[in-house]
CSV table of C-alpha atoms in Angstrom, one decimal:
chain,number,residue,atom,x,y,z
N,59,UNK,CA,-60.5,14.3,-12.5
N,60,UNK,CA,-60.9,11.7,-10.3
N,61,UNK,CA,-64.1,12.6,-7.8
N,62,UNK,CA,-65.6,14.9,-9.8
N,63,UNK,CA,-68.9,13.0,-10.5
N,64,UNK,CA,-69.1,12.5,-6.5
N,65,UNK,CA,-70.5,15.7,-4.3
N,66,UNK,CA,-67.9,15.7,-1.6
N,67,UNK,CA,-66.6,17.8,1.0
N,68,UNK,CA,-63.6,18.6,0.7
N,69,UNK,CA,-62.9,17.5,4.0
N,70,UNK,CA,-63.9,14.2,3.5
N,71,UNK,CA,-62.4,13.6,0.5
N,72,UNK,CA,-59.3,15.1,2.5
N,73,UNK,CA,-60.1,11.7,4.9
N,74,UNK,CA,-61.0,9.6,2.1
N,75,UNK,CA,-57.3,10.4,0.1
N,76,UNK,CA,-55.4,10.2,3.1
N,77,UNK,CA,-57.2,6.9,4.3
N,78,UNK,CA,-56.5,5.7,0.8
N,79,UNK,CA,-52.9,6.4,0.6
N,80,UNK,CA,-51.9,5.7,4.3
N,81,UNK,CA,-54.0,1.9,4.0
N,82,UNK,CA,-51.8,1.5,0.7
N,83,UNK,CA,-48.4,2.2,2.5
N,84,UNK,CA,-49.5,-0.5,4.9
N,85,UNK,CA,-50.0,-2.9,2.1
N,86,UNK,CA,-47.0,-2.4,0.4
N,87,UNK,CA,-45.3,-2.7,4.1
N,88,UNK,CA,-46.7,-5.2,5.4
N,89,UNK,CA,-47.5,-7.7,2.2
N,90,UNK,CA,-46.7,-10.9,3.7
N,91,UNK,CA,-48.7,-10.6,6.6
N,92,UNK,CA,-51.8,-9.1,5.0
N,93,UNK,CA,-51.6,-11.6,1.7
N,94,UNK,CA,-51.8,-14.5,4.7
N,95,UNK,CA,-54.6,-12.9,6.7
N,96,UNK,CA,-56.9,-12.3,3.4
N,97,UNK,CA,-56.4,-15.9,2.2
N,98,UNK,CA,-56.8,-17.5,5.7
N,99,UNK,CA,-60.2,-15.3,5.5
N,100,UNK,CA,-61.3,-16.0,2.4
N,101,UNK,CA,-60.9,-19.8,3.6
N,102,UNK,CA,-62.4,-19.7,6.6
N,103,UNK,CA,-65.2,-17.9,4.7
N,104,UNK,CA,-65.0,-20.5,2.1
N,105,UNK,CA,-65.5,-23.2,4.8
N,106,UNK,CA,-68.5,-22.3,6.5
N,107,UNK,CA,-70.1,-21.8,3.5
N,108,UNK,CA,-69.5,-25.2,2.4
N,109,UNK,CA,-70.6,-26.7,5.9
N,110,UNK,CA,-74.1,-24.1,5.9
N,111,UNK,CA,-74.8,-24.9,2.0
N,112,UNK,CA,-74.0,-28.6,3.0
N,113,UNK,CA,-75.5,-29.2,6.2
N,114,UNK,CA,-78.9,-27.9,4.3
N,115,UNK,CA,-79.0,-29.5,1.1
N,116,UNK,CA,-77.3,-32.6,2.1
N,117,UNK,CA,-80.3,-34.7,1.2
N,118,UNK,CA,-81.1,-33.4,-1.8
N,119,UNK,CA,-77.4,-33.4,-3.3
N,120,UNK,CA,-76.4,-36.0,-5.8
N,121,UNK,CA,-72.7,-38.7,-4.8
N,122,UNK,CA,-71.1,-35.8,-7.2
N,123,UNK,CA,-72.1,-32.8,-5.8
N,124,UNK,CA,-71.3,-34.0,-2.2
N,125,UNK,CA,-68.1,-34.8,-3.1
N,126,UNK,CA,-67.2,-31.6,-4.9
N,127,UNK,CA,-68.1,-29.9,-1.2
N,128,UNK,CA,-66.0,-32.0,0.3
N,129,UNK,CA,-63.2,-31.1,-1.8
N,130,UNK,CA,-63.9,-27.1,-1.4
N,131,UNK,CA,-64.0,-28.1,2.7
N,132,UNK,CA,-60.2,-29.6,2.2
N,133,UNK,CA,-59.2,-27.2,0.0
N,134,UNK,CA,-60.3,-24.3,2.3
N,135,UNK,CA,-58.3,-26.3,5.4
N,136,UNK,CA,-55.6,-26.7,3.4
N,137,UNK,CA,-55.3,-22.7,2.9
N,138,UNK,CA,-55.8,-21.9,6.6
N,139,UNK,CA,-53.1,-23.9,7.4
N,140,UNK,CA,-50.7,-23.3,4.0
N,141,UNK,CA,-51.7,-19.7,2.4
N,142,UNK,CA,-49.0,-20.3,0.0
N,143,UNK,CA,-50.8,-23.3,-1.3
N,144,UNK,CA,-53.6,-20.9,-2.7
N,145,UNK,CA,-51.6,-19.0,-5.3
N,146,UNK,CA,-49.8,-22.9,-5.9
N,147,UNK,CA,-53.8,-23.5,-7.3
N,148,UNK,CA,-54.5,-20.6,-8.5
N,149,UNK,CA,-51.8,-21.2,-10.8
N,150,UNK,CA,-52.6,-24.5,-11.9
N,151,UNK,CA,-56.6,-23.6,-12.5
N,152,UNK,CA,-55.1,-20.9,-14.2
N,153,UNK,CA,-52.9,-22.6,-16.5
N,154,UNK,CA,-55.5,-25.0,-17.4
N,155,UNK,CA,-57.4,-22.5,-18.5
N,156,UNK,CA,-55.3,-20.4,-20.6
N,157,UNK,CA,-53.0,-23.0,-21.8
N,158,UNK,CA,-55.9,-24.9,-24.2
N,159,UNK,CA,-57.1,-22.1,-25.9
N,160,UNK,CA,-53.3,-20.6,-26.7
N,161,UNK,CA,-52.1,-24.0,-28.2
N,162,UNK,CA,-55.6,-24.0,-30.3
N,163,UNK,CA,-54.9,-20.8,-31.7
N,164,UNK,CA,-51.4,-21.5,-32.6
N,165,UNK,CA,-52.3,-25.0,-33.9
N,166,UNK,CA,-54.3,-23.5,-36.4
N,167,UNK,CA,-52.8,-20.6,-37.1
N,168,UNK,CA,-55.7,-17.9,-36.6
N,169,UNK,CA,-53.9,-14.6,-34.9
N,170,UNK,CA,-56.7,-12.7,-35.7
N,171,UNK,CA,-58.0,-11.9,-32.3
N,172,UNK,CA,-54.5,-10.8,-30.7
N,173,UNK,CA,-56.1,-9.0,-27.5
N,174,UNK,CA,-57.0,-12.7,-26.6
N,175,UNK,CA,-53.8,-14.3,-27.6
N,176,UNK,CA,-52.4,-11.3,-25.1
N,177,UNK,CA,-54.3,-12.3,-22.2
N,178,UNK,CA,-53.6,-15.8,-22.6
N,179,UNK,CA,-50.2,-15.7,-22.8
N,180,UNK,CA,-50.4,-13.5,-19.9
N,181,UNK,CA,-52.4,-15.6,-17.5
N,182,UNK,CA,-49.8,-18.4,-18.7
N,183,UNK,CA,-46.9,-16.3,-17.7
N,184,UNK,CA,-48.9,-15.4,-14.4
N,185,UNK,CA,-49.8,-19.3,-13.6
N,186,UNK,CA,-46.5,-20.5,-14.2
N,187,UNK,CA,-44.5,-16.8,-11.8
N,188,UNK,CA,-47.6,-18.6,-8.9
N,189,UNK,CA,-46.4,-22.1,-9.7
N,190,UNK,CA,-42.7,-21.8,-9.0
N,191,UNK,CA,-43.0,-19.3,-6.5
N,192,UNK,CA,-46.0,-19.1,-4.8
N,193,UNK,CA,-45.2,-17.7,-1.4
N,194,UNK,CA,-44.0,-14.5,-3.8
N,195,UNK,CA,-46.5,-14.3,-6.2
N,196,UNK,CA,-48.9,-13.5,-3.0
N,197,UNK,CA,-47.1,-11.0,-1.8
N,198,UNK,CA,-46.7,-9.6,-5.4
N,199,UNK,CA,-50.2,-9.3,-5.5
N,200,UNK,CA,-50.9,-7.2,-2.1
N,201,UNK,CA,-48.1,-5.0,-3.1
N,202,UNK,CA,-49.7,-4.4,-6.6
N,203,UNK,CA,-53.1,-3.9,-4.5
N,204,UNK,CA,-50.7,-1.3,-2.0
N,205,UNK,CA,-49.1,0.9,-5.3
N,206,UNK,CA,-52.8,1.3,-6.8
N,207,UNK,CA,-53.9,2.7,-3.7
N,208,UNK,CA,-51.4,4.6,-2.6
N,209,UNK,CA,-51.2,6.4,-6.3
N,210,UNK,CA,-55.4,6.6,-5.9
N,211,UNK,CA,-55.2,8.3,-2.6
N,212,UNK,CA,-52.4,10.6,-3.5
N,213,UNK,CA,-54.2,11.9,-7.0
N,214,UNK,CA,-57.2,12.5,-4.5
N,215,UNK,CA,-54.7,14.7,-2.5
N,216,UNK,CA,-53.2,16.5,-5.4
N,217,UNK,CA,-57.1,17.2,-6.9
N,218,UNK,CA,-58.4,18.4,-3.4
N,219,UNK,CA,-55.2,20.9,-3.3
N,220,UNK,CA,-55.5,21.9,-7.1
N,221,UNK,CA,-58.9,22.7,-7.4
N,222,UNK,CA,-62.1,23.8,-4.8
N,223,UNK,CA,-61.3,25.9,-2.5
N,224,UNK,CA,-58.1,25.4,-1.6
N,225,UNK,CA,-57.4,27.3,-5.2
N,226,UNK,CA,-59.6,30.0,-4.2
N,227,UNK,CA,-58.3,30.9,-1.1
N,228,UNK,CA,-54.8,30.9,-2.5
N,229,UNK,CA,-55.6,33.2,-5.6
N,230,UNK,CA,-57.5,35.5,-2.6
N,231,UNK,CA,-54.4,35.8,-0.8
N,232,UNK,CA,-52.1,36.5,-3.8
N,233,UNK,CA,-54.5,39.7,-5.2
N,234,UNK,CA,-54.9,40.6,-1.2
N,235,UNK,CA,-50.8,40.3,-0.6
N,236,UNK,CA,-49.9,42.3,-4.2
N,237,UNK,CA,-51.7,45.7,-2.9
N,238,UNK,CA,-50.0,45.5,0.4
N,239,UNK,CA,-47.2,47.9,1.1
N,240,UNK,CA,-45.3,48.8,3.9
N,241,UNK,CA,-47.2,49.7,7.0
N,242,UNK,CA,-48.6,53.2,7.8
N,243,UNK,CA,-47.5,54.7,4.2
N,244,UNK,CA,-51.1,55.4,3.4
N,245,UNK,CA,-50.8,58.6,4.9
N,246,UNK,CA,-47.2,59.6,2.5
């Protein structure tokens, strides 16, 4: 079962399962709006990190080192202006990381480790969907996010319901309805 290792209430985890699913129907609903907010976040996050860690280490940093953090600053003020451009990276980074090891393994000929050959081909597939499409392949992602919530929250629901008290009280009220008769035939 899902929270069985956690001692919860059941009406928290009530809270918890409908907070789960109800936050997941928003992601599914609402993907293109929270897919821009998160990366516009995660940039603006991105950039004051870059001007704190910079602004404090600027002496000691080598002509290298500065200019990756400048980089990371543009980058960040490109994705708070274009979210889109995000996955458009994403995709490339990725496909510059799977694509060497895939043409390696084929070059040569060794299948033997097929789990990595999976990914790889994968994260290919993946790179190239954010490449073309990358305004989609964000929105693909919150929804993804969205589904595995909703189906979290909703197995939380259906545990709460199927076991704990909720069972309990239901098998009471079976054995309690089952010796119930009409009223006032005691006395017959």
């Amino acid at each position: 079962m899902l929270f069985n290792h956690f001692n919860l209430k059941t009406k928290t985890l009530k809270i918890i399962s409908l907070s789960l699913t109800l936050s997941g129907i928003i992601f599914i609903l609402a993907s293109s709006y929270i897919g821009a907010a998160a990366v516009r976040l995660a940039m603006i996050l991105l950039l004051g990190f870059c001007f704190v860690n910079l602004k404090m280490t600027y002496v000691f940093l080598s002509q290298k080192d500065r200019m990756k953090y400048y980089i990371a600053i543009a980058a960040s003020i490109l994705g708070i202006i274009k979210p889109e451009l995000t996955m458009l990276l994403i995709g490339a980074m990725l496909m510059f990381v799977t694509v060497p090891p895939y043409v390696n393994s084929i070059k040569i000929k060794d299948y033997s480790d097929v789990v990595m050959l999976i990914i790889n081909g994968a994260g290919i597939l993946f790179a190239f969907y954010c490449i073309i499409n990358a305004r989609a392949a964000l929105n693909t992602v919150v929804i993804i996010i969205g589904i595995i919530l909703t189906i979290t929250g909703c197995l939380a629901l259906y545990e709460l319901f199927s076991s704990g008290i909720y069972a309990e009280r239901r098998a009471r009220s079976k054995n309690e309805n089952r010796y119930k008769g009409f009223e006032n035939t005691d006395n017959l």
